[in-house]
Coordinates of C-alpha atoms in Angstrom, one line a residue:
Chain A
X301 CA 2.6 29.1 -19.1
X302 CA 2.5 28.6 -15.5
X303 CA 2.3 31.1 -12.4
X304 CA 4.9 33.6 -12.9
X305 CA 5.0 33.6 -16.6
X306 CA 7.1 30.3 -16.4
X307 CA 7.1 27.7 -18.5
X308 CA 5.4 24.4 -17.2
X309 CA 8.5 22.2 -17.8
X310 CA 10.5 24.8 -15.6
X311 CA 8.0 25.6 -13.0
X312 CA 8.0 21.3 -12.4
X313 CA 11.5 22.1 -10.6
X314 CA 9.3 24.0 -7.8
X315 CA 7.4 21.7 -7.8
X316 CA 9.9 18.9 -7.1
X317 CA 11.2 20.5 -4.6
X318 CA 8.0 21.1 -2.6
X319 CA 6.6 17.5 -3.3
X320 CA 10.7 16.3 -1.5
X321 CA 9.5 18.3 2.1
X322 CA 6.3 15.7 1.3
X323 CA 7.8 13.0 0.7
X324 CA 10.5 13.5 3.8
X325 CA 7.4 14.6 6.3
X326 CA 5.3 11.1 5.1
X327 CA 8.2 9.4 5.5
X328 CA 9.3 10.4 9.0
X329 CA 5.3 10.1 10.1
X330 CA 5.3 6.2 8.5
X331 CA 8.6 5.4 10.1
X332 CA 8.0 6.5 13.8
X333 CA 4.4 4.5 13.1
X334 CA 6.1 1.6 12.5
X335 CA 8.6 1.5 15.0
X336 CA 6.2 1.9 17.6
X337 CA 4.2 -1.3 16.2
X338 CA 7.4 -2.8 16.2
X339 CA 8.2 -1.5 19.5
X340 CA 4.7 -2.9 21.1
X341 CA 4.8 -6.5 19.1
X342 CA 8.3 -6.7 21.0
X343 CA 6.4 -5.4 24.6
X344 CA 3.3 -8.6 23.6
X345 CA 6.3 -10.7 23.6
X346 CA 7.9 -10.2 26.6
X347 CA 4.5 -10.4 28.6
Chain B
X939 CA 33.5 53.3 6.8
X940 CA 35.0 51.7 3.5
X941 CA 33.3 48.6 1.7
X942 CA 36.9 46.9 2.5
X943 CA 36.5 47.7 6.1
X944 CA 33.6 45.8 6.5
X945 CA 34.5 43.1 5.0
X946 CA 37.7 42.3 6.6
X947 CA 35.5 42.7 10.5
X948 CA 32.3 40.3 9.6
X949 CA 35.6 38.0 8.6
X950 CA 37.5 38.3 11.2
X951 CA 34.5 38.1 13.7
X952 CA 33.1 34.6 11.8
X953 CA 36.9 33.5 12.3
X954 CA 36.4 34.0 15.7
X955 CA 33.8 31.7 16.0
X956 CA 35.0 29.1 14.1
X957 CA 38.4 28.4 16.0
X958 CA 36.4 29.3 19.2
X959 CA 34.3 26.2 18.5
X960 CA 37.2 24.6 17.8
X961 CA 38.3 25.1 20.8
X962 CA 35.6 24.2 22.8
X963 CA 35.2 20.6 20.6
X964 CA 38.4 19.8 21.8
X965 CA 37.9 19.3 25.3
X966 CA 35.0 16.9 24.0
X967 CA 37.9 15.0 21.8
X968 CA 39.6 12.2 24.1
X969 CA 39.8 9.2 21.8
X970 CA 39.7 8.4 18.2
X971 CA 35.9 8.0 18.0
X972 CA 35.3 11.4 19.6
X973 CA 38.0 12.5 16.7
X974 CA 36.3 11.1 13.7
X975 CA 32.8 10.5 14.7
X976 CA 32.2 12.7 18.0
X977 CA 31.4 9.5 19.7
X978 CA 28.6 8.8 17.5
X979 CA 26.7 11.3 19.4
X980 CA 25.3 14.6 16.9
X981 CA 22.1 15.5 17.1
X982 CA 19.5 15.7 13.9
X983 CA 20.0 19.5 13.4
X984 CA 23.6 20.0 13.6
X985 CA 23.6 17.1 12.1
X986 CA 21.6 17.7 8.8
X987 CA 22.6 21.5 8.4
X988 CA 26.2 20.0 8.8
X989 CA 25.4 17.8 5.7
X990 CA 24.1 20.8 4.0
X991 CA 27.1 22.7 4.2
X992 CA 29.8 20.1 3.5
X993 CA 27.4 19.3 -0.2
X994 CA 27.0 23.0 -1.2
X995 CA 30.5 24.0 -1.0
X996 CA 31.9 27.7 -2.3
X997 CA 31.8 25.8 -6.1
X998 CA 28.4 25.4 -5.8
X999 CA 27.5 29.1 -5.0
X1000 CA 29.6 30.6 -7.5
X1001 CA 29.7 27.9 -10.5
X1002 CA 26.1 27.4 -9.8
X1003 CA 25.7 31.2 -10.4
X1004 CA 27.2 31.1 -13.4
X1005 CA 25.3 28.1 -14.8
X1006 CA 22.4 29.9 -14.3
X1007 CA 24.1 32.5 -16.2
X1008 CA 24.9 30.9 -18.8
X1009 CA 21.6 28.5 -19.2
X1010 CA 19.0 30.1 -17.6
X1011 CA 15.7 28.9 -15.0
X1012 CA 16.3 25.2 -16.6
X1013 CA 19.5 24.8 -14.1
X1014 CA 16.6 25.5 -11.2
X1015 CA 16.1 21.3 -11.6
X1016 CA 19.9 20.6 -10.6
X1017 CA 18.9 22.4 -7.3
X1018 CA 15.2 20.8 -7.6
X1019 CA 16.9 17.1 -8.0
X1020 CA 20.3 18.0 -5.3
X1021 CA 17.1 18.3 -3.0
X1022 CA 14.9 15.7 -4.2
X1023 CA 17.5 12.5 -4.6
X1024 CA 20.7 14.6 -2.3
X1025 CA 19.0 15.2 0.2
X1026 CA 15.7 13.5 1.1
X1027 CA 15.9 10.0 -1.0
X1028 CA 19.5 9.6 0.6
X1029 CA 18.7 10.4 3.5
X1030 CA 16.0 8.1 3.7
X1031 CA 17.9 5.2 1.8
X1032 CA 21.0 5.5 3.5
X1033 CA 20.6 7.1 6.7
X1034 CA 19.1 4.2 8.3
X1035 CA 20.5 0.9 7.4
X1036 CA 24.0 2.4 7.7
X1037 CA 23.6 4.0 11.5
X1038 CA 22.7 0.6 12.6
X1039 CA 25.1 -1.5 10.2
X1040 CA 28.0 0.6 11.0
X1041 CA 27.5 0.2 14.9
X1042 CA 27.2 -3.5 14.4
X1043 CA 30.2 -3.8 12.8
X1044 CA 32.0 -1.2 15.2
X1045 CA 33.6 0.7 11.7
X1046 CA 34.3 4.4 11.6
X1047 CA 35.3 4.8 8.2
X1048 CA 33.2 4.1 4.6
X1049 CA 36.4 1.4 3.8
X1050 CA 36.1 0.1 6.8
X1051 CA 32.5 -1.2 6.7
X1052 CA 32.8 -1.7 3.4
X1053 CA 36.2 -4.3 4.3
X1054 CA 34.4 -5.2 7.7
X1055 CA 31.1 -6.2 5.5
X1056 CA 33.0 -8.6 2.7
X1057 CA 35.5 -9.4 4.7
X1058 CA 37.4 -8.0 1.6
X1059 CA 41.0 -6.2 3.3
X1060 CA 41.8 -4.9 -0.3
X1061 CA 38.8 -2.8 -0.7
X1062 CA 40.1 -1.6 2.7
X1063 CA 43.7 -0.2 0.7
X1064 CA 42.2 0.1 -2.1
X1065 CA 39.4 2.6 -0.9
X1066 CA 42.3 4.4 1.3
X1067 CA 44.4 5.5 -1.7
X1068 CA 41.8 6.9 -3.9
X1069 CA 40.3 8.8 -1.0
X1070 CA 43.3 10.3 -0.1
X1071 CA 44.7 11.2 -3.7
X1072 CA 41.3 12.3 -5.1
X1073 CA 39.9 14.2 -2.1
X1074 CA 43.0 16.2 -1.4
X1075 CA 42.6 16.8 -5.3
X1076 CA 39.1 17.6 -4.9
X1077 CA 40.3 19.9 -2.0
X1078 CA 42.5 21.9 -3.6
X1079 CA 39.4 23.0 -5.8
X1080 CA 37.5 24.0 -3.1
X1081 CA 40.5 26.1 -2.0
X1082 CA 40.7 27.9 -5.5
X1083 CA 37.2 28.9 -5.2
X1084 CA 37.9 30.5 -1.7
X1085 CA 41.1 32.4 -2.9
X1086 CA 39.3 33.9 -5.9
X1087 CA 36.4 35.0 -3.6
X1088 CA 38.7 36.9 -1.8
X1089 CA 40.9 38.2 -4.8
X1090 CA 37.6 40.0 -6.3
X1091 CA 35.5 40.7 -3.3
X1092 CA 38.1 41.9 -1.3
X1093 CA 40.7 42.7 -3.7
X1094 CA 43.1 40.6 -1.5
X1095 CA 45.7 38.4 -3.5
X1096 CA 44.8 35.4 -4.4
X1097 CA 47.5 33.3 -2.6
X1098 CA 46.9 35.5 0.8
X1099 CA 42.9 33.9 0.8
X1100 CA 44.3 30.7 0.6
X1101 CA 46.7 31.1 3.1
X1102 CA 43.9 32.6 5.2
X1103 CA 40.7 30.1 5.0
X1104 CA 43.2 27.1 4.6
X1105 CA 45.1 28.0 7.8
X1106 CA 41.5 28.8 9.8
X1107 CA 40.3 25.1 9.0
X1108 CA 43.8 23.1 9.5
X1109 CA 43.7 24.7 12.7
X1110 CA 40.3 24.1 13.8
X1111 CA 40.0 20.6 12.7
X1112 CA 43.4 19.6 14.0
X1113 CA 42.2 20.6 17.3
X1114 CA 38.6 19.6 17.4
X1115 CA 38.1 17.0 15.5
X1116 CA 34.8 16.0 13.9
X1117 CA 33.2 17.6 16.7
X1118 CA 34.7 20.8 15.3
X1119 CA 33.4 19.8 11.7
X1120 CA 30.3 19.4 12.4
X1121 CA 29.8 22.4 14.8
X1122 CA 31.2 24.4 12.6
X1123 CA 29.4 23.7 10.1
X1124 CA 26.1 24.0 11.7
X1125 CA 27.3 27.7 12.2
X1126 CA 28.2 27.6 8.0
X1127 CA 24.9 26.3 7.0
X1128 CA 23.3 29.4 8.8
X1129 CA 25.5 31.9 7.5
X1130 CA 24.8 30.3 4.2
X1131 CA 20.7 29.7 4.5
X1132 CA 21.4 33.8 5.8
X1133 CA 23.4 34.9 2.9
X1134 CA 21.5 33.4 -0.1
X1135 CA 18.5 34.3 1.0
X1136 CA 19.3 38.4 1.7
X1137 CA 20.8 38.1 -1.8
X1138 CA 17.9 36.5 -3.7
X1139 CA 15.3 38.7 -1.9
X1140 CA 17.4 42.1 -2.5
X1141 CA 17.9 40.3 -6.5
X1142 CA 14.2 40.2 -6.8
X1143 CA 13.3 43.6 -5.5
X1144 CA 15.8 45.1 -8.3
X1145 CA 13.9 43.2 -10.9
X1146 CA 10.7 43.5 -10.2
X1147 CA 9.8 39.9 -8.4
X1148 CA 9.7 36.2 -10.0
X1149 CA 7.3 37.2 -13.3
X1150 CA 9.3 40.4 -14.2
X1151 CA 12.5 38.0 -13.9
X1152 CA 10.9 35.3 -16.6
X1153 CA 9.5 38.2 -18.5
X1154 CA 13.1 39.8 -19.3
X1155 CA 15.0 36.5 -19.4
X1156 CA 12.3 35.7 -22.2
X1157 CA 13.1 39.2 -23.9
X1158 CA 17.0 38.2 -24.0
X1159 CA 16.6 34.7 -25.3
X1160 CA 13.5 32.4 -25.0
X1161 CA 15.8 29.5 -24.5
X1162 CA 16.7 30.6 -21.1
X1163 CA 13.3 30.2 -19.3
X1164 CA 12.2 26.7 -20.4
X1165 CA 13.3 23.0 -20.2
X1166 CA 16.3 22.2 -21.2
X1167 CA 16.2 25.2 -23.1
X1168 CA 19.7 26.2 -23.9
X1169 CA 21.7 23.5 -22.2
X1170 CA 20.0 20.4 -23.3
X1171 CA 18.7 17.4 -22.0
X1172 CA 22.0 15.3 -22.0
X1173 CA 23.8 17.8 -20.3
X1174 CA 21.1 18.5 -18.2
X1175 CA 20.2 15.3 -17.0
X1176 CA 24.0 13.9 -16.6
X1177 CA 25.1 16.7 -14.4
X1178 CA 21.9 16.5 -12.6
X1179 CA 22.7 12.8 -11.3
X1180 CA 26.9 13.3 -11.0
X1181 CA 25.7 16.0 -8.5
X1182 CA 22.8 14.8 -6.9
X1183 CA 23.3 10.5 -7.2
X1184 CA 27.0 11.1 -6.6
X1185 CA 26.8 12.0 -3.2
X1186 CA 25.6 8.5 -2.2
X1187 CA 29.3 7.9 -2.4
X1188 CA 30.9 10.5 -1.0
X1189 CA 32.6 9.8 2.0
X1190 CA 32.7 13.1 3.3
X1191 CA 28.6 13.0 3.1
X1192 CA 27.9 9.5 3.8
X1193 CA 30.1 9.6 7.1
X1194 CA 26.9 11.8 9.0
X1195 CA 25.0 8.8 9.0
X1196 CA 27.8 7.2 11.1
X1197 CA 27.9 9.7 13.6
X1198 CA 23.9 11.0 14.6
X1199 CA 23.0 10.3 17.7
X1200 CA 20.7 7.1 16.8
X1201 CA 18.4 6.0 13.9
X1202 CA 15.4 7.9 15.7
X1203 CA 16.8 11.0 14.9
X1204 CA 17.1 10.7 11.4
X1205 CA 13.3 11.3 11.0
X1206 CA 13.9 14.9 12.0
X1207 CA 17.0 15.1 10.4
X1208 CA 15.7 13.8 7.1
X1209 CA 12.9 16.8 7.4
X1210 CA 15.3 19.5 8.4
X1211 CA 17.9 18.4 5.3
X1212 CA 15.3 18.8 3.4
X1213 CA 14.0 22.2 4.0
X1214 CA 17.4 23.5 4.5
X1215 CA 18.8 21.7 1.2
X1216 CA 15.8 24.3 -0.2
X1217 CA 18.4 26.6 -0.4
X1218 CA 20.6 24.6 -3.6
X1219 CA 18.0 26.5 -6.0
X1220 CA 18.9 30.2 -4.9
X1221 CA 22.4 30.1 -6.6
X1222 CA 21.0 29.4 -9.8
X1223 CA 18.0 31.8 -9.4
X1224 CA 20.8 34.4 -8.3
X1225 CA 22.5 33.6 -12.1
X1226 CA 20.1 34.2 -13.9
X1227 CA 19.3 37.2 -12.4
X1228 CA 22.6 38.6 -12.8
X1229 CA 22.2 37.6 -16.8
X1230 CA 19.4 40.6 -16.6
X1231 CA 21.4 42.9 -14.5
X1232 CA 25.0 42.3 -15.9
X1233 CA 24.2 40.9 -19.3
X1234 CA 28.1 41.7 -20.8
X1235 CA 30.0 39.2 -18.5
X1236 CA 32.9 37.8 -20.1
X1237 CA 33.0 35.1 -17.5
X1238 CA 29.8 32.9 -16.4
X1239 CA 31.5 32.6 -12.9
X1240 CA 31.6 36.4 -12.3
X1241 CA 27.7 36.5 -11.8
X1242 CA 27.2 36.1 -8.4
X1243 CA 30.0 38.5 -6.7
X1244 CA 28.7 40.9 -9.7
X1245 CA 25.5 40.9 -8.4
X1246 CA 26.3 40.8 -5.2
X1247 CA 28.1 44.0 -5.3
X1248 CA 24.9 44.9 -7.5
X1249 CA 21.9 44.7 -4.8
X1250 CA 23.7 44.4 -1.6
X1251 CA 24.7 47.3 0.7
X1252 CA 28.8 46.7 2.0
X1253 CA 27.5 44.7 5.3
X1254 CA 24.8 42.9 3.2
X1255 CA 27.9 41.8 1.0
X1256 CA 30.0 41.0 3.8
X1257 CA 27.8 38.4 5.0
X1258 CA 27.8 37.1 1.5
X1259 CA 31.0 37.1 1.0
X1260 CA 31.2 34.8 4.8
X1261 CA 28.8 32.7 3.5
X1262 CA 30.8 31.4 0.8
X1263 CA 33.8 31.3 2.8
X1264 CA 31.5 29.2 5.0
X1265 CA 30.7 27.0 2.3
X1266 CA 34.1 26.4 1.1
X1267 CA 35.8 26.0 4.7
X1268 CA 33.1 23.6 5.3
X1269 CA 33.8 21.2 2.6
X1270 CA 37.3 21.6 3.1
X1271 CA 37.4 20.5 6.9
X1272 CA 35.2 17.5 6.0
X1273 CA 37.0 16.0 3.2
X1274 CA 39.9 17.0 6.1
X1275 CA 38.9 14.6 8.0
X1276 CA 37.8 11.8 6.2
X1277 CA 41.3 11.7 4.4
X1278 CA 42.8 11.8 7.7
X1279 CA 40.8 8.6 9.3
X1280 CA 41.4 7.1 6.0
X1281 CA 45.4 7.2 6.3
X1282 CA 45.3 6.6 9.7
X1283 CA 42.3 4.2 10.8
X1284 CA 42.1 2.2 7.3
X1285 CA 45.4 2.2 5.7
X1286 CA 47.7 2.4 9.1
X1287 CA 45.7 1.0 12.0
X1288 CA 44.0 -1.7 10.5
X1289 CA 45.1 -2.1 6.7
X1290 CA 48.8 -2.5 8.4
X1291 CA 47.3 -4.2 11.7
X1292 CA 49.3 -1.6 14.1
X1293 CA 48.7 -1.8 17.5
X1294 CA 49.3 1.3 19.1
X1295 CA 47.3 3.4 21.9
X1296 CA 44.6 5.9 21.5
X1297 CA 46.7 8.7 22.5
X1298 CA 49.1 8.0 19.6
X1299 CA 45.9 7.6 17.2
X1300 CA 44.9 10.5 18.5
X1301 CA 48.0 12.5 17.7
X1302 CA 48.3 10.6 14.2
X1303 CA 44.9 11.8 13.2
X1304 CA 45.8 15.2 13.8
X1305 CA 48.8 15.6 12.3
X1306 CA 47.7 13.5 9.1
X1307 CA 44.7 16.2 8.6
X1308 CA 47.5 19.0 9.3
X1309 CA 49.6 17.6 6.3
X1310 CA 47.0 16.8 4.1
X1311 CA 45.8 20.3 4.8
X1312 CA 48.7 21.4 4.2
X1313 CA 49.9 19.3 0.8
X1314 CA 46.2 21.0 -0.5
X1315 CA 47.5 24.3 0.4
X1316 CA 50.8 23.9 -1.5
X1317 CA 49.3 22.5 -4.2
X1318 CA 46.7 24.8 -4.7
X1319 CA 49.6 28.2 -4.4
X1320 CA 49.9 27.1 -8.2
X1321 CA 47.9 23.8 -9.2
X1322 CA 49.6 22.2 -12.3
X1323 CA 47.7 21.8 -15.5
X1324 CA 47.3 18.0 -14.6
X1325 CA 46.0 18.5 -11.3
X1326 CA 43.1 21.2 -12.4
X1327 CA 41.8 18.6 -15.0
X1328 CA 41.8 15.7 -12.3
X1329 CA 39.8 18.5 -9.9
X1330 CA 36.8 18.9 -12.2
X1331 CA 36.2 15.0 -12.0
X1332 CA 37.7 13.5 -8.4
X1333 CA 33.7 13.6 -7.0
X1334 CA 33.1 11.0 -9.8
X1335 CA 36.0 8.1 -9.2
X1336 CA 35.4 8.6 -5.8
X1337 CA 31.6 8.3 -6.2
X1338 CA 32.3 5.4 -9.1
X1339 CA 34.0 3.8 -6.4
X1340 CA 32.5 3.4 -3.3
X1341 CA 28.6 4.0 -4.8
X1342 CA 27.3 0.3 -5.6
X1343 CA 29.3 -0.5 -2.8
X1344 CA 28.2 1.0 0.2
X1345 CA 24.4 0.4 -1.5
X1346 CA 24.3 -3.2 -2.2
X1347 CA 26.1 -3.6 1.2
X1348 CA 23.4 -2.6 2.7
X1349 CA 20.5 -4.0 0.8
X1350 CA 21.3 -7.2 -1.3
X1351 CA 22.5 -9.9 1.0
X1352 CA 23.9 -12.0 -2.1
X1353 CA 26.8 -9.2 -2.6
X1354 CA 30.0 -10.7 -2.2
X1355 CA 33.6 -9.9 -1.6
X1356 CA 34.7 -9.9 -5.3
X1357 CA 31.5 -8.5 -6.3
X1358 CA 32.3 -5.5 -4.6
X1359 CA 36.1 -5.5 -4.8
X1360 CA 36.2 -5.6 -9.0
X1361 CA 32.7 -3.6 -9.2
X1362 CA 34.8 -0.6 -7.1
X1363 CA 38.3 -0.9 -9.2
X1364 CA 36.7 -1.1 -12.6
X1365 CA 33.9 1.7 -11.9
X1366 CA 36.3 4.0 -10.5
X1367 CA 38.7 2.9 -13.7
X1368 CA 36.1 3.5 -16.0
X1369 CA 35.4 7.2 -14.7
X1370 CA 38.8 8.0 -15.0
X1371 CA 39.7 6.6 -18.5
X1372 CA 36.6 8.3 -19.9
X1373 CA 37.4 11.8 -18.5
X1374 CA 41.4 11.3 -19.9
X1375 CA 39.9 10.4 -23.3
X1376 CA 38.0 13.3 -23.4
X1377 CA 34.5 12.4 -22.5
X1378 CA 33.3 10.9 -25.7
X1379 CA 29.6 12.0 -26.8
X1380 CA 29.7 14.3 -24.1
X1381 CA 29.3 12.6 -21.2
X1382 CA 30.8 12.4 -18.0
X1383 CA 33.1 9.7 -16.8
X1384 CA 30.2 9.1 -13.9
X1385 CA 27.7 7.7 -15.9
X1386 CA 29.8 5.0 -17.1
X1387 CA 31.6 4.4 -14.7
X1388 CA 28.4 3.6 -12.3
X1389 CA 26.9 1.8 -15.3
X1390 CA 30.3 -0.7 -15.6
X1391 CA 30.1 -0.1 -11.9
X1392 CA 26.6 -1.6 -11.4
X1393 CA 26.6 -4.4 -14.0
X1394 CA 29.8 -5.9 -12.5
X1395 CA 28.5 -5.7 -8.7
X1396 CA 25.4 -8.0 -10.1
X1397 CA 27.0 -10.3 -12.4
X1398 CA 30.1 -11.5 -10.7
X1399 CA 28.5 -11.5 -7.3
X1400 CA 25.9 -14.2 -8.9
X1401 CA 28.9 -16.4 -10.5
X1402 CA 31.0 -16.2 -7.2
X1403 CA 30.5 -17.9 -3.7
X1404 CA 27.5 -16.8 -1.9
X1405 CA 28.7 -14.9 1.5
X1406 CA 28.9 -17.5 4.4
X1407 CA 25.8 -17.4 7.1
X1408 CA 27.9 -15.8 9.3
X1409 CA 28.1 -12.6 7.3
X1410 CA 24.7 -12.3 6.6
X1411 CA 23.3 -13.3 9.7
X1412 CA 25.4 -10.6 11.3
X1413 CA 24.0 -7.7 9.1
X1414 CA 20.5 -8.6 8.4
X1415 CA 19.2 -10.0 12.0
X1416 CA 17.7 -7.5 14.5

């Protein structure tokens, strides 16, 4: 049994759901990362 | 003052709003851009809560409620999954690539990229029709679900809350456009994050919090706190994917992507989605919980307005009962406009190459969302038998359809026209046949019809013409 007297295989939904704001958060940090390298490889260029 | 009372001023009040925004979106409406896509110019937040309230429509709330009725805490993963591939893995794997593709290709419409991107015109008709038939079917659903809210929380006749919402949204988005749409439901989504939430709390505080809930499920059958438990893992998984994997195709989803402001904002958007799409777990929490406070229902889909009449004071339930109008009238005024742009943009303006002035498109998109509002209205006075069957599976021909190819157009440059064109007809064939047969084994016409779907996409695209340079330079250089 998991917190709450649920059963692991339900309490998993929970945790699906908080491990989607992770994912969603990582992502969104990763992306603006690389569009800023991108962003400065294009700014190299130009000079 | 009476419960009734109440009622009727928190709905006249969120009327208010709604057309007043409609109002206001239409001085923002000069062209057809501004009219279907509000000049591709929405910001993350409107823009994801927007999303949130056109997936989680009125069906959702109440025949999520009474799944979790029915099956217990193992329907918490259809929320769990709704946010996980619904929200956030669309978001991220669609968002994107289709902002930028879409501009580059100057399309408004899902059949239009998807004709623009294969130079394929008869995906273009093709796409058209079944839009138009199966959303307005699909609509007059959503419609049913708002009159019956009305006939047992209000005690108001069932055809009068038809008349009511379905009149509210015909003229709001025949005025305002997308602009409206999406304003409006910004203002939904709250109403809705607001409702569900005052109802789950006030649910848990007459049970006794979270363990006293799994404690007294357990007591009335043990197969209604675990996984699958009573439902099962094929009916549990299937319905899990037709409602979370689905939306990749729907149109009336898919189209947000179009319209935000640029691909920048989608990082925030793709956050916000994703906390606010949180709230697709509450209806199935509220149903269970209305199992251990009303276990004698005769009907699964009584549970939530049963409960809500339960634990929530007369205002309480009055801004309950608006947030499931909100989340019907929502849906409805997107799938509203996307048949609209469909007749007009795809089949009219550039299936039948008419050359005509903005103004007129303008005033052909809004009287083609007023009829098609209006043919869902009349329809759903008193839906034939045919027509209720066709309701409970027009997400998946639609989703059959135009799935594989809005996702290979998008990520597998050897995709070509009749890849797509005979992937989209037999998927969306597939769906249907299996649902009129009577789903054999048990399982929905979406799963076969996205496996036939998939397979075809792959194999004739590999035995036809690759797609000329042109094409693929066009999509996959910066």
């Amino acid at each position: 049994m998991g917190p709450f007297k649920t059963p692991w295989s339900t309490f998993f939904a929970w945790v699906v759901t908080a491990v989607s704001i992770i994912i969603a958060i990582t992502w969104a940090f990763i992306d603006l990362q690389l569009s800023k390298r991108k962003a400065n490889k294009r700014e190299n260029k130009r000079e | 003052m009476s419960e009734i009372k109440i009622y009727w001023i928190v709905i006249i009040f969120y009327m208010f709003i709604v057309i007043g925004i409609g109002l206001i979106a239409s001085r923002r409406t000069r062209g057809i851009s501004d009219f279907y896509l509000g000049g591709r110019n929405i910001g993350p937040f409107v823009t994801a809560l927007s999303f949130i309230a056109a997936y989680f429509s009125s069906v959702v709330i109440i025949g999520g409620g009474g799944f979790g009725y029915k099956f217990g805490m193992s329907t918490l993963w259809v929320g769990a999954i709704n946010v996980l591939l619904g929200c956030t893995l669309c978001w991220i794997f669609l968002g994107k690539r289709l902002r930028k593709y879409t501009q580059k290709f100057g399309t408004m419409t899902i059949p239009g990229f998807i004709s623009e991107r294969f130079k394929a015109p008869e995906t273009r008709f093709f796409l058209a029709i079944v839009i138009f038939i199966f959303m307005i079917i699909y609509n007059v659903s959503v419609l049913k679900g708002m009159g019956h809210i009305f006939e047992v929380l209000m005690k108001i006749p069932y055809i009068y809350g038809i008349l009511i919402s379905g009149t509210i949204i015909i003229l709001y988005v025949t005025i305002g456009g997308y602009v409206a749409v999406v304003w409006t439901s910004f203002i939904q989504a709250l109403i809705m994050i607001v409702g569900l939430f005052l109802l789950t709390s006030k649910s848990l505080i007459a049970v006794g919090g979270l363990t006293a809930v799994n404690e007294r499920l357990a007591a009335i059958d043990p197969g209604l706190l675990s996984t699958p438990g009573v439902w099962g893992y094929a009916g549990l998984i299937s319905y899990c994917l037709i409602v979370s994997f689905g939306v990749w195709g729907m149109p009336q989803l898919v189209i947000r992507f179009y319209s935000i402001r640029n691909t920048a904002v989608l990082r925030i958007g793709t956050i916000v989605v994703t906390i606010g799409g949180c709230l697709a777990l509450l209806p199935y929490l509220n149903g269970a919980i209305s199992r251990i406070l009303s276990p004698n229902l005769t009907n699964p889909d009584l549970a939530i307005p049963t409960l809500t009449k339960l634990v929530l004071s007369p205002l309480g339930a009055a801004i309950f009962l608006a947030a499931v109008i909100a989340a019907g009238m929502s849906t409805f005024s997107a799938v509203l406009i996307i048949v609209s742009s469909a007749i007009v943009r795809d089949f009219w303006q550039k299936g039948l190459k008419k050359q005509t002035s903005e103004k007129k498109l303008l005033r052909a998109g809004r009287v083609v969302s007023a009829v098609a509002g209006i043919i869902s209205l009349l329809i759903a006075f008193k839906p034939p038998g045919l027509v209720l069957v066709l309701t409970a599976f027009s997400w998946a021909i639609i989703a059959s359809a135009t799935l594989w190819p809005i996702l290979f157009a998008i990520y597998w440059r050897r995709t070509t026209r009749w890849g797509v064109t005979i992937s989209m007809f037999a998927g969306s064939s597939v769906a249907l046949i299996w649902m009129v047969i009577g789903k054999p084994f048990g399982i929905h016409g979406f799963i076969p019809g996205i496996i036939v779907g998939l397979i075809l996409i792959i194999v004739v695209s590999l035995l036809t013409k690759p797609p000329s340079k042109e094409i693929t330079r066009k999509i996959w250089e910066d």
